[in-house]
PDB file of C-alpha atoms (C1' of nucleotides) in Angstrom:
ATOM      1  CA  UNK B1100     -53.602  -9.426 -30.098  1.00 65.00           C
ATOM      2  CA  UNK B1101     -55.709 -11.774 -31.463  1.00 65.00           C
ATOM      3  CA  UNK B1102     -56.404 -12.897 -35.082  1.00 94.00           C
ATOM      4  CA  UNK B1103     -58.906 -10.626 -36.924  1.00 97.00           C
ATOM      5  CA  UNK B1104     -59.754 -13.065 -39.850  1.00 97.00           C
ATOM      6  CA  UNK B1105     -60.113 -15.843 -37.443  1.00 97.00           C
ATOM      7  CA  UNK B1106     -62.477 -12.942 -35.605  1.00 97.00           C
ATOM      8  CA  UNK B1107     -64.177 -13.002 -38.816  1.00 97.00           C
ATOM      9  CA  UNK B1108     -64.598 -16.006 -39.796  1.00 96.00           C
ATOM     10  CA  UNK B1109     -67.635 -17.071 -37.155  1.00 96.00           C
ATOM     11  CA  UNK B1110     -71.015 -15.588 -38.586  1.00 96.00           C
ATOM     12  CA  UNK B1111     -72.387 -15.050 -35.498  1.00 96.00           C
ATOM     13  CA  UNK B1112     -69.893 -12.817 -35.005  1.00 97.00           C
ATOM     14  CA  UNK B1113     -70.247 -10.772 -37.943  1.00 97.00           C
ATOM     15  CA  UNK B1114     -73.773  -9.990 -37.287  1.00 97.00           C
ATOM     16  CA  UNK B1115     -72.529  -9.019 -33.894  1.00 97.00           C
ATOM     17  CA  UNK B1116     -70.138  -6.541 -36.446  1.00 97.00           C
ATOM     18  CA  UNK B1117     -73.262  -5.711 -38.019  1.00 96.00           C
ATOM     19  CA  UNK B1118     -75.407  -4.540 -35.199  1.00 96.00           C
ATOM     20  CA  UNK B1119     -72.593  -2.662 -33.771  1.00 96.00           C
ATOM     21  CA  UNK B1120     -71.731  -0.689 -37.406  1.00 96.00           C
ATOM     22  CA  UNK B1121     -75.837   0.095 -36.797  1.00 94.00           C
ATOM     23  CA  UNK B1122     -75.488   1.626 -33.671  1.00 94.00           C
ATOM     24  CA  UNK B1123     -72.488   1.801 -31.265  1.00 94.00           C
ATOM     25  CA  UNK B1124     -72.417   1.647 -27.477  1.00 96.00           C
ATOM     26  CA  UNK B1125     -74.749  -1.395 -27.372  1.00 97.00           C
ATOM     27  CA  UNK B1126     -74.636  -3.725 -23.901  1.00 97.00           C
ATOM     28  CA  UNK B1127     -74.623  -7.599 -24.063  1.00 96.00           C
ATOM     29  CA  UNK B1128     -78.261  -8.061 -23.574  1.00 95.00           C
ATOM     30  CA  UNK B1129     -79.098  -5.612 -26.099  1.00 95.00           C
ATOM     31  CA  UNK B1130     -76.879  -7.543 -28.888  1.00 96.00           C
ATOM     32  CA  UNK B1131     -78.239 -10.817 -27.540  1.00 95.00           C
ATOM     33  CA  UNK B1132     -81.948  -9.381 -28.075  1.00 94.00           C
ATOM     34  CA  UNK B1133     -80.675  -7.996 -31.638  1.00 94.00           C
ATOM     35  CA  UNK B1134     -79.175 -10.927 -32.758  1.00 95.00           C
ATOM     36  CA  UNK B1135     -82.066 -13.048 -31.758  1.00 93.00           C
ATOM     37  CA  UNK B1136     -85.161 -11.050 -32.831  1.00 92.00           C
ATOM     38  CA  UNK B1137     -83.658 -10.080 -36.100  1.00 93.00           C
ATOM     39  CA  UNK B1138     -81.061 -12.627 -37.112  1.00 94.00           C
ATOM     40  CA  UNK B1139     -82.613 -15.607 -35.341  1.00 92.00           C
ATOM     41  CA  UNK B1140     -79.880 -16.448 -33.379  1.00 92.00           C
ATOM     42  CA  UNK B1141     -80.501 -18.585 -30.519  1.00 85.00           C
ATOM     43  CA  UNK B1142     -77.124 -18.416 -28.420  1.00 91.00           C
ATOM     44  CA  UNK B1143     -76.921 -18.266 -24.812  1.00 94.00           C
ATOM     45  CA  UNK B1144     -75.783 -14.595 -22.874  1.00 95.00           C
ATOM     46  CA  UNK B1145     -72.595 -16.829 -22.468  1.00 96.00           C
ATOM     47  CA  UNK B1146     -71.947 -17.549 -25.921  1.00 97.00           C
ATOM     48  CA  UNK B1147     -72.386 -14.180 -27.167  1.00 97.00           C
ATOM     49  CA  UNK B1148     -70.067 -12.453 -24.542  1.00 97.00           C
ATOM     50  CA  UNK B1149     -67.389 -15.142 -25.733  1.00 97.00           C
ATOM     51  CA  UNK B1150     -68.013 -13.921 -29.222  1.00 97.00           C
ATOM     52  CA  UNK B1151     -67.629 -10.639 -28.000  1.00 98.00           C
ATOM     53  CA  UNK B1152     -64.536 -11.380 -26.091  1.00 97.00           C
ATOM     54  CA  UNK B1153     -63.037 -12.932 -29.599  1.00 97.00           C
ATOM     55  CA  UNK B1154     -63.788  -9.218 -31.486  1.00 97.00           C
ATOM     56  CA  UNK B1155     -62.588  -7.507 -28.491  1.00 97.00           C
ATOM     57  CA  UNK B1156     -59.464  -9.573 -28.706  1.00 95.00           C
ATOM     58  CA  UNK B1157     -58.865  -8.717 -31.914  1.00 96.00           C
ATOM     59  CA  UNK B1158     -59.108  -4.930 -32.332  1.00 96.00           C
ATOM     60  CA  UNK B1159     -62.627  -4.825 -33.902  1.00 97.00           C
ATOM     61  CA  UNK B1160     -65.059  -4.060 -30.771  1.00 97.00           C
ATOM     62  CA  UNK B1161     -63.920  -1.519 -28.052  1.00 97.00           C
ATOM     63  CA  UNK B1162     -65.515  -1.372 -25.096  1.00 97.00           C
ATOM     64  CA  UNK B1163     -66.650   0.894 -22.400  1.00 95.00           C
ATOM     65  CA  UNK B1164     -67.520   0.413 -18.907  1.00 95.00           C
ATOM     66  CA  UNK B1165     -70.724   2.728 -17.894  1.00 93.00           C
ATOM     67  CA  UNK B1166     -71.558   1.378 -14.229  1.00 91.00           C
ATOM     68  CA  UNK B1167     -72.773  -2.076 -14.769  1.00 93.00           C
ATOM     69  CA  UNK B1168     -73.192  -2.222 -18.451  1.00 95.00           C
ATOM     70  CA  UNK B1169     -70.432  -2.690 -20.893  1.00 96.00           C
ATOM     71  CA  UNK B1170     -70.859  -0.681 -23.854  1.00 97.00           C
ATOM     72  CA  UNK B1171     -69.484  -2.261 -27.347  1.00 98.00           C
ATOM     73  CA  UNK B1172     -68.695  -0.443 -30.018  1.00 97.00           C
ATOM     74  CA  UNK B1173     -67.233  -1.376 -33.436  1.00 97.00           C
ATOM     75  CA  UNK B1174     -63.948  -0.385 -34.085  1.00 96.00           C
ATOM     76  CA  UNK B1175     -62.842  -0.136 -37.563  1.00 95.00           C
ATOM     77  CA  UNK B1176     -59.023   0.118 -37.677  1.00 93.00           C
ATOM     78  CA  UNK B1177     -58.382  -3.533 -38.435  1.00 95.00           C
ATOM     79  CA  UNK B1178     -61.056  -4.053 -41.150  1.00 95.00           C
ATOM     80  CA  UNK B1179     -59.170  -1.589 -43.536  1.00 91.00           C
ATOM     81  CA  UNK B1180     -56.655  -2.803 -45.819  1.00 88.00           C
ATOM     82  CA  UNK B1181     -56.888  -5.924 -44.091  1.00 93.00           C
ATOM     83  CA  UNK B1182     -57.102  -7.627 -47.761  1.00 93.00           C
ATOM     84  CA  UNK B1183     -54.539  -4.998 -49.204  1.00 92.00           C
ATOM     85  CA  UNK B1184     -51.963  -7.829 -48.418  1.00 92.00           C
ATOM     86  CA  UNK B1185     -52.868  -9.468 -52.086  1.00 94.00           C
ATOM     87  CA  UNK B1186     -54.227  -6.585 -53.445  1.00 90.00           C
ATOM     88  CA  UNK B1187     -50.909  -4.729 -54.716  1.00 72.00           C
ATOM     89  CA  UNK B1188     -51.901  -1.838 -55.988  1.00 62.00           C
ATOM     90  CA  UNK B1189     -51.831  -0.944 -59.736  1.00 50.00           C
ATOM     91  CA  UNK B1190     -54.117  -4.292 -60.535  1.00 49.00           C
ATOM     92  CA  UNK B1191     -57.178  -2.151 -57.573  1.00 44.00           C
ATOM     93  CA  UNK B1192     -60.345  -1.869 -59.208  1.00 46.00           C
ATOM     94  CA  UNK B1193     -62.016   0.295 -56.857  1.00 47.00           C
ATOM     95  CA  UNK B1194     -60.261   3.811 -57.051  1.00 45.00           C
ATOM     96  CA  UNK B1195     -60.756   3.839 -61.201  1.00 41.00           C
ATOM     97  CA  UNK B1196     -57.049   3.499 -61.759  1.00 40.00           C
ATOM     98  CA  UNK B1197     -56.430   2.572 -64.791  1.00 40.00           C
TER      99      UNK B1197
ATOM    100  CA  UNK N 820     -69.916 -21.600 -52.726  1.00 64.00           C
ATOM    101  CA  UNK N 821     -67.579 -21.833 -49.505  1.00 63.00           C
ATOM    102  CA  UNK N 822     -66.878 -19.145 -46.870  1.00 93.00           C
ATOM    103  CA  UNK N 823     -64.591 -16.357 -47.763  1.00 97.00           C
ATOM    104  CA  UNK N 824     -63.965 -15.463 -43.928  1.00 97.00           C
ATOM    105  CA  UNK N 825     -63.382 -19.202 -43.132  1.00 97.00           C
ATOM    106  CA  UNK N 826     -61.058 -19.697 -45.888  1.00 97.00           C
ATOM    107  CA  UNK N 827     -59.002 -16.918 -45.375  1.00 97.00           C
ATOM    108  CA  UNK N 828     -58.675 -17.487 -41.093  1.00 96.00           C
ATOM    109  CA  UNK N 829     -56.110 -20.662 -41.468  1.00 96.00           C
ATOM    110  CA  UNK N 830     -52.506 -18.868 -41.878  1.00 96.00           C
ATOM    111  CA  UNK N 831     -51.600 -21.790 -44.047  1.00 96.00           C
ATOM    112  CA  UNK N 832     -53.782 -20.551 -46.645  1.00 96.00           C
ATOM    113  CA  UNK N 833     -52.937 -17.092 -46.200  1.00 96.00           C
ATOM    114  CA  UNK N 834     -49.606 -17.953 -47.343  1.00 96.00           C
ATOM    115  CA  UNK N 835     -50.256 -19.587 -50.191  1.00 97.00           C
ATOM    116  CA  UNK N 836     -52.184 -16.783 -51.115  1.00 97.00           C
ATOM    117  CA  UNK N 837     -49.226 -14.859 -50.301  1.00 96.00           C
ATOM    118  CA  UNK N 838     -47.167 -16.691 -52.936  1.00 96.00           C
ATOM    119  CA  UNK N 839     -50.163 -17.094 -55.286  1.00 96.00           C
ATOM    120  CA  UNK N 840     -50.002 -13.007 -55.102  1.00 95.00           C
ATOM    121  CA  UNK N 841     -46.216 -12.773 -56.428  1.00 94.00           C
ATOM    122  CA  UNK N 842     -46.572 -15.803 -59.619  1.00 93.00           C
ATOM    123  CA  UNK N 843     -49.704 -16.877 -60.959  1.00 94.00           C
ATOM    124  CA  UNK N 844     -49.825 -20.541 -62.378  1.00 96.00           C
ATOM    125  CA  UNK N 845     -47.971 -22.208 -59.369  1.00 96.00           C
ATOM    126  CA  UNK N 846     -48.876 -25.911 -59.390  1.00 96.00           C
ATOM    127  CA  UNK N 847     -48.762 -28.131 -56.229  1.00 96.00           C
ATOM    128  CA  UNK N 848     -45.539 -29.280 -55.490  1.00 94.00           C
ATOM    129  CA  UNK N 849     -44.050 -25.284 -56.413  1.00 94.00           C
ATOM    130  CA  UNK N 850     -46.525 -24.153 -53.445  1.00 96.00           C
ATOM    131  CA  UNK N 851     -45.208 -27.224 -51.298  1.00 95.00           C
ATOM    132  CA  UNK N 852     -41.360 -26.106 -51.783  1.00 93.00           C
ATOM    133  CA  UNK N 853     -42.369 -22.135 -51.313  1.00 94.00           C
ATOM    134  CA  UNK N 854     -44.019 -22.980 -48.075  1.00 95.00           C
ATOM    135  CA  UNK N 855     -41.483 -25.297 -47.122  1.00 93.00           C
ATOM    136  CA  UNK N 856     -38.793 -22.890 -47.849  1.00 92.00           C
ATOM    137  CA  UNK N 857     -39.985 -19.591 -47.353  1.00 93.00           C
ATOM    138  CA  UNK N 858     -42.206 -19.908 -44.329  1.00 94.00           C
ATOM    139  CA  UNK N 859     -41.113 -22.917 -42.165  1.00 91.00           C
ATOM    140  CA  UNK N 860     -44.521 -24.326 -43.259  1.00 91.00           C
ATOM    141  CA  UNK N 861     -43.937 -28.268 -42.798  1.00 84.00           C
ATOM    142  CA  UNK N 862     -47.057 -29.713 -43.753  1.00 90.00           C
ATOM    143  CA  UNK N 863     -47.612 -32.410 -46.055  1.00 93.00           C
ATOM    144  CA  UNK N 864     -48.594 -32.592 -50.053  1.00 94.00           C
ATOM    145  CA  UNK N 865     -51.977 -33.704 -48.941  1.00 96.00           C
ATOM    146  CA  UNK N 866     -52.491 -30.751 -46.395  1.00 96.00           C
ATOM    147  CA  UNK N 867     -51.463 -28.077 -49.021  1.00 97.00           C
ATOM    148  CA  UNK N 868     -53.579 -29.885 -51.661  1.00 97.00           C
ATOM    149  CA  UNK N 869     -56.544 -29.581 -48.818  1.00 97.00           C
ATOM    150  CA  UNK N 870     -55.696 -26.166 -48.428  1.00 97.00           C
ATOM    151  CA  UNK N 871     -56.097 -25.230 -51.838  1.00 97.00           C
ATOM    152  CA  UNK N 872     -59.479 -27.194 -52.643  1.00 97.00           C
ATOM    153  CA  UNK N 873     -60.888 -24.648 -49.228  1.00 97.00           C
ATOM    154  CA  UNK N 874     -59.265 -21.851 -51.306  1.00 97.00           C
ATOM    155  CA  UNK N 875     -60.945 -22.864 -54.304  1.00 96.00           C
ATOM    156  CA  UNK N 876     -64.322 -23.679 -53.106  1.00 95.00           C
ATOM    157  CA  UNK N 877     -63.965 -20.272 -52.008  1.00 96.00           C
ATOM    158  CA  UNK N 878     -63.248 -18.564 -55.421  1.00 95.00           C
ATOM    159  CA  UNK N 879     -59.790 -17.464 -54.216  1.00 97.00           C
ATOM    160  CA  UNK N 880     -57.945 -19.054 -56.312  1.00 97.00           C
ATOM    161  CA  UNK N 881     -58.926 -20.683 -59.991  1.00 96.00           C
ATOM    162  CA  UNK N 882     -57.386 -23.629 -61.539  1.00 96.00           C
ATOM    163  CA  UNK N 883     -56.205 -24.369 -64.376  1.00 95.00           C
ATOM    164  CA  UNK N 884     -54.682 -27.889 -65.937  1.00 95.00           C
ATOM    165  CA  UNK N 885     -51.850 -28.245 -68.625  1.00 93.00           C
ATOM    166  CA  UNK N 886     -51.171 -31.810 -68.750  1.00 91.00           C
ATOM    167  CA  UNK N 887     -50.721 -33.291 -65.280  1.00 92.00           C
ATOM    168  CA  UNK N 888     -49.811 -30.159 -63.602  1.00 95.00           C
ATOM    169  CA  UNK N 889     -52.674 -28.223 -62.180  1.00 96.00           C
ATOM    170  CA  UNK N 890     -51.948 -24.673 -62.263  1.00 97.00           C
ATOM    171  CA  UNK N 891     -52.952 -22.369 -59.590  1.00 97.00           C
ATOM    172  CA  UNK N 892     -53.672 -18.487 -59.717  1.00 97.00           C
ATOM    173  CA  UNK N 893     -55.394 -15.939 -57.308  1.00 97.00           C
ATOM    174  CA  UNK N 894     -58.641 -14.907 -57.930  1.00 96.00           C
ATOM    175  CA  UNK N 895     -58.411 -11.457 -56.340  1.00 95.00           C
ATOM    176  CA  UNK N 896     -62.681 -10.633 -56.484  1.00 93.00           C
ATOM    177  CA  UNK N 897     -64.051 -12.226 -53.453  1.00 95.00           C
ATOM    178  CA  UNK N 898     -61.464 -10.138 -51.993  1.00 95.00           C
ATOM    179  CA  UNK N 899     -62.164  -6.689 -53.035  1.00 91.00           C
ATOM    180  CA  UNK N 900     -65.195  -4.643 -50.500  1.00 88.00           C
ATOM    181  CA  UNK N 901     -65.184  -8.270 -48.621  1.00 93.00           C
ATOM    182  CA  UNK N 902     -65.098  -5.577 -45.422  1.00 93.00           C
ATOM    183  CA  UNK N 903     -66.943  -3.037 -46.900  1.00 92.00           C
ATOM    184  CA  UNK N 904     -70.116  -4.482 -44.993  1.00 92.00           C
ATOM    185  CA  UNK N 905     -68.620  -2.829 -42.050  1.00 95.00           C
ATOM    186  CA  UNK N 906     -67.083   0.287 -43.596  1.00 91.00           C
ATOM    187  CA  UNK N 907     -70.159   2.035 -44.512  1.00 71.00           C
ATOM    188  CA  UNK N 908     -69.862   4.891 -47.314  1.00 61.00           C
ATOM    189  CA  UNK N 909     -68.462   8.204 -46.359  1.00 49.00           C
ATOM    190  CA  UNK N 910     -66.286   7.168 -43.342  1.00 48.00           C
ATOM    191  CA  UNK N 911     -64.300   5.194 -46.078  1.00 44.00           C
ATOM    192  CA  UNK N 912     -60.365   6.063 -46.111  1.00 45.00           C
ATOM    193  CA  UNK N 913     -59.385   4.524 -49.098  1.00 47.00           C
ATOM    194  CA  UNK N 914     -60.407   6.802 -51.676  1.00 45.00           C
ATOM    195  CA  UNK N 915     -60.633  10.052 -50.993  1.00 41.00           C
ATOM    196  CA  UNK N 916     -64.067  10.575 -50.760  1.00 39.00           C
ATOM    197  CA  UNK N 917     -65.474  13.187 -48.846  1.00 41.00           C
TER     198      UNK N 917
ATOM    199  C1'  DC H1357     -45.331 -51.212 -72.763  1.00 84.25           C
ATOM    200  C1'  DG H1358     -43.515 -50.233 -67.920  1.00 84.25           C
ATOM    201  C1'  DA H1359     -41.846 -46.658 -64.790  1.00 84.25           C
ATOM    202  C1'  DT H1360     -42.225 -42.203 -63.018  1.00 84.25           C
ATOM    203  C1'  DT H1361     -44.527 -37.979 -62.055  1.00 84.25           C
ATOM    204  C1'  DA H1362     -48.481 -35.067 -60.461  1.00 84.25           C
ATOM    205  C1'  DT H1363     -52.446 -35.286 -58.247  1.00 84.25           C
ATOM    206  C1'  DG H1364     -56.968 -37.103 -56.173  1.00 84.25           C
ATOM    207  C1'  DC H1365     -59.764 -39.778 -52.874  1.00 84.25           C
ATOM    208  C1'  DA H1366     -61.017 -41.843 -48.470  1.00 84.25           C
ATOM    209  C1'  DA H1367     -60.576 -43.017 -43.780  1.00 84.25           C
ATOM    210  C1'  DG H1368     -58.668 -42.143 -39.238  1.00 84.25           C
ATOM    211  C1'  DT H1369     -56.845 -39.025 -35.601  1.00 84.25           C
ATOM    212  C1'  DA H1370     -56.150 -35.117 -32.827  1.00 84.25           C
ATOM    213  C1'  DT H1371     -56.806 -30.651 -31.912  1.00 84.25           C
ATOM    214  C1'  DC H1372     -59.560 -26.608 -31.857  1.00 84.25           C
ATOM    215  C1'  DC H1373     -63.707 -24.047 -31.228  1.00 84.25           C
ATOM    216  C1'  DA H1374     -68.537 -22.812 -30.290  1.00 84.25           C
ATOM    217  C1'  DC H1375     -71.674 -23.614 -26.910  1.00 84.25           C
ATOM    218  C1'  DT H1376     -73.720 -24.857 -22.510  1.00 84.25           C
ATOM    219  C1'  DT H1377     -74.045 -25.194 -17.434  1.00 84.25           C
ATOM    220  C1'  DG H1378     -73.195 -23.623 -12.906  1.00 84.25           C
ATOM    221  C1'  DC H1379     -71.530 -20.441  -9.850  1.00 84.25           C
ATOM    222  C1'  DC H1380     -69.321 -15.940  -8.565  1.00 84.25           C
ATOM    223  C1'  DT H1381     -68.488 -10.686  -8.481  1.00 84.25           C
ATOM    224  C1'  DG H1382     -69.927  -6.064  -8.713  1.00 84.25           C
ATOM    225  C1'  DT H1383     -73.662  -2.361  -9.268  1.00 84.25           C
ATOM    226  C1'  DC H1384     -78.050  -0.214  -8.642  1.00 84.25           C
ATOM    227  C1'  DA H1385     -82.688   0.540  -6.457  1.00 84.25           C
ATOM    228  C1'  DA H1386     -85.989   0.183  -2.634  1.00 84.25           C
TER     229       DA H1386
ATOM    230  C1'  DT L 329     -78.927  -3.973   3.695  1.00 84.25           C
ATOM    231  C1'  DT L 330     -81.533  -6.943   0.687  1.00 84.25           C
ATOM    232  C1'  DG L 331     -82.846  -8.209  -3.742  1.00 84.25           C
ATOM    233  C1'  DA L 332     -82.514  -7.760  -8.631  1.00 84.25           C
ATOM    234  C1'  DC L 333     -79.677  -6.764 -12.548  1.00 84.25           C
ATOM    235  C1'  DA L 334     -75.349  -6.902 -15.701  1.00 84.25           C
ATOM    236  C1'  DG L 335     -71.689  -9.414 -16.511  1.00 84.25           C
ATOM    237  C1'  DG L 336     -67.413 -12.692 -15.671  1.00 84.25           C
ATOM    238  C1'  DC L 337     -65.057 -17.187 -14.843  1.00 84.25           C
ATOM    239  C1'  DA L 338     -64.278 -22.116 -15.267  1.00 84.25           C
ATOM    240  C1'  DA L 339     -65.181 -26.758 -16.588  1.00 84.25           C
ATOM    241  C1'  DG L 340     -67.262 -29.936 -19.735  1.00 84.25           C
ATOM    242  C1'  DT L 341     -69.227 -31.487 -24.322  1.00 84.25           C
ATOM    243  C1'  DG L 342     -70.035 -32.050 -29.280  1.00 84.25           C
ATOM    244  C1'  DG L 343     -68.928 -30.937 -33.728  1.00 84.25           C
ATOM    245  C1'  DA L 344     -65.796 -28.961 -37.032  1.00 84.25           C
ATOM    246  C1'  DT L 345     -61.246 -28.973 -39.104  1.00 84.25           C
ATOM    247  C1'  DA L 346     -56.272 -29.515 -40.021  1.00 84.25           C
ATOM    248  C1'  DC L 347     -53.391 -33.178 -40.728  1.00 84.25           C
ATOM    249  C1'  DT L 348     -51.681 -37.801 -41.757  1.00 84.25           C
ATOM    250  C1'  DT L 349     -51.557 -42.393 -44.022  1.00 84.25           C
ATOM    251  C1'  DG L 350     -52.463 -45.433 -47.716  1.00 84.25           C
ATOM    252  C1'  DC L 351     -54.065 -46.356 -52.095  1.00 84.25           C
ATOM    253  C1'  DA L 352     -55.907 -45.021 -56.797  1.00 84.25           C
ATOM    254  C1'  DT L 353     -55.943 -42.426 -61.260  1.00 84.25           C
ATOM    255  C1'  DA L 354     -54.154 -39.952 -65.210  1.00 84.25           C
ATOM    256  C1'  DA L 355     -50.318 -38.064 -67.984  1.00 84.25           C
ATOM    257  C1'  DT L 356     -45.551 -38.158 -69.475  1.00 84.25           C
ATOM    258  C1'  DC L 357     -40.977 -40.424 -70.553  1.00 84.25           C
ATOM    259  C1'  DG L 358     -37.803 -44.264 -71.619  1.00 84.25           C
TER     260       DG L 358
END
DNA sequence: CGATTATGCAAGTATCCACTTGCCTGTCAA
DNA sequence: TTGACAGGCAAGTGGATACTTGCATAATCG
């Protein structure tokens, strides 16, 4: 399994995260169109599936084969908690605790 | 302002955030030893000392100087809802919200 | 003051990573 | 079956980045 920060840290690949959060079951040319008309991004089919292949690698895109398209879909397992690790809990401001 | 994601992909400076996490107001050479010690991490001064400006440009850690020691702490804020992008409101786990 | 300690700065290297290019495989429609 | 479509695989390239080496600066101690 690969290395979800190191997943993260590309920002193409986050708005890859972010179309797919949008609307799941989304094929490569439909995130390539996506990323391009509304994020600018001017990456090749190529680059995109490798970015792709990177989320899928680490546990945050799942994928589905539907004939010749590959669906992608966000999967959200490995974005919880994933900062917990320095958070200890009693110092969390998020819950209200005091 | 540097990249939160990009900081936090290098294990190296996961760790140190990991040791940051258990004492505040570590200064270089403590971090050095801890790594050293604790995690097989055999890197030198200089390489921590890069590690820790990334950290900083990032606002995870702060600094602070007494003398000629320059103290270290985490700064836990860029941390907290950093995924939250992706974990849209009402599928969130974390606090009991319906 | 001189010596030591704690750290910073700058340049060089080597590896990694994002991206491209070119070709191949499998699926659907006519 | 033929052609078009959706995607994969592999090699090569350029830029980023982790690391080292060597020297410089500032504070403390004798």
């Amino acid at each position: 399994m690969g290395d979800v920060f190191k997943a993260l840290a590309d920002e193409t690949r986050r708005l890859i995260l972010d179309e797919l959060a949008t609307r799941d079951d989304q094929t490569l040319f439909e995130l390539c169109s996506l990323l391009i008309s509304r994020h600018g991004v001017n990456s090749s089919r190529q680059a995109i599936s490798q970015h792709l292949a990177v989320l899928e690698s680490a546990g945050l895109v799942t994928v589905r084969w539907q004939g010749r398209s590959k669906l992608h879909s966000i999967e959200r397992g490995p974005l919880r908690d994933l900062t917990q690790r320095w958070l200890e809990p009693g110092k969390d401001t998020r819950c209200g605790s005091t």
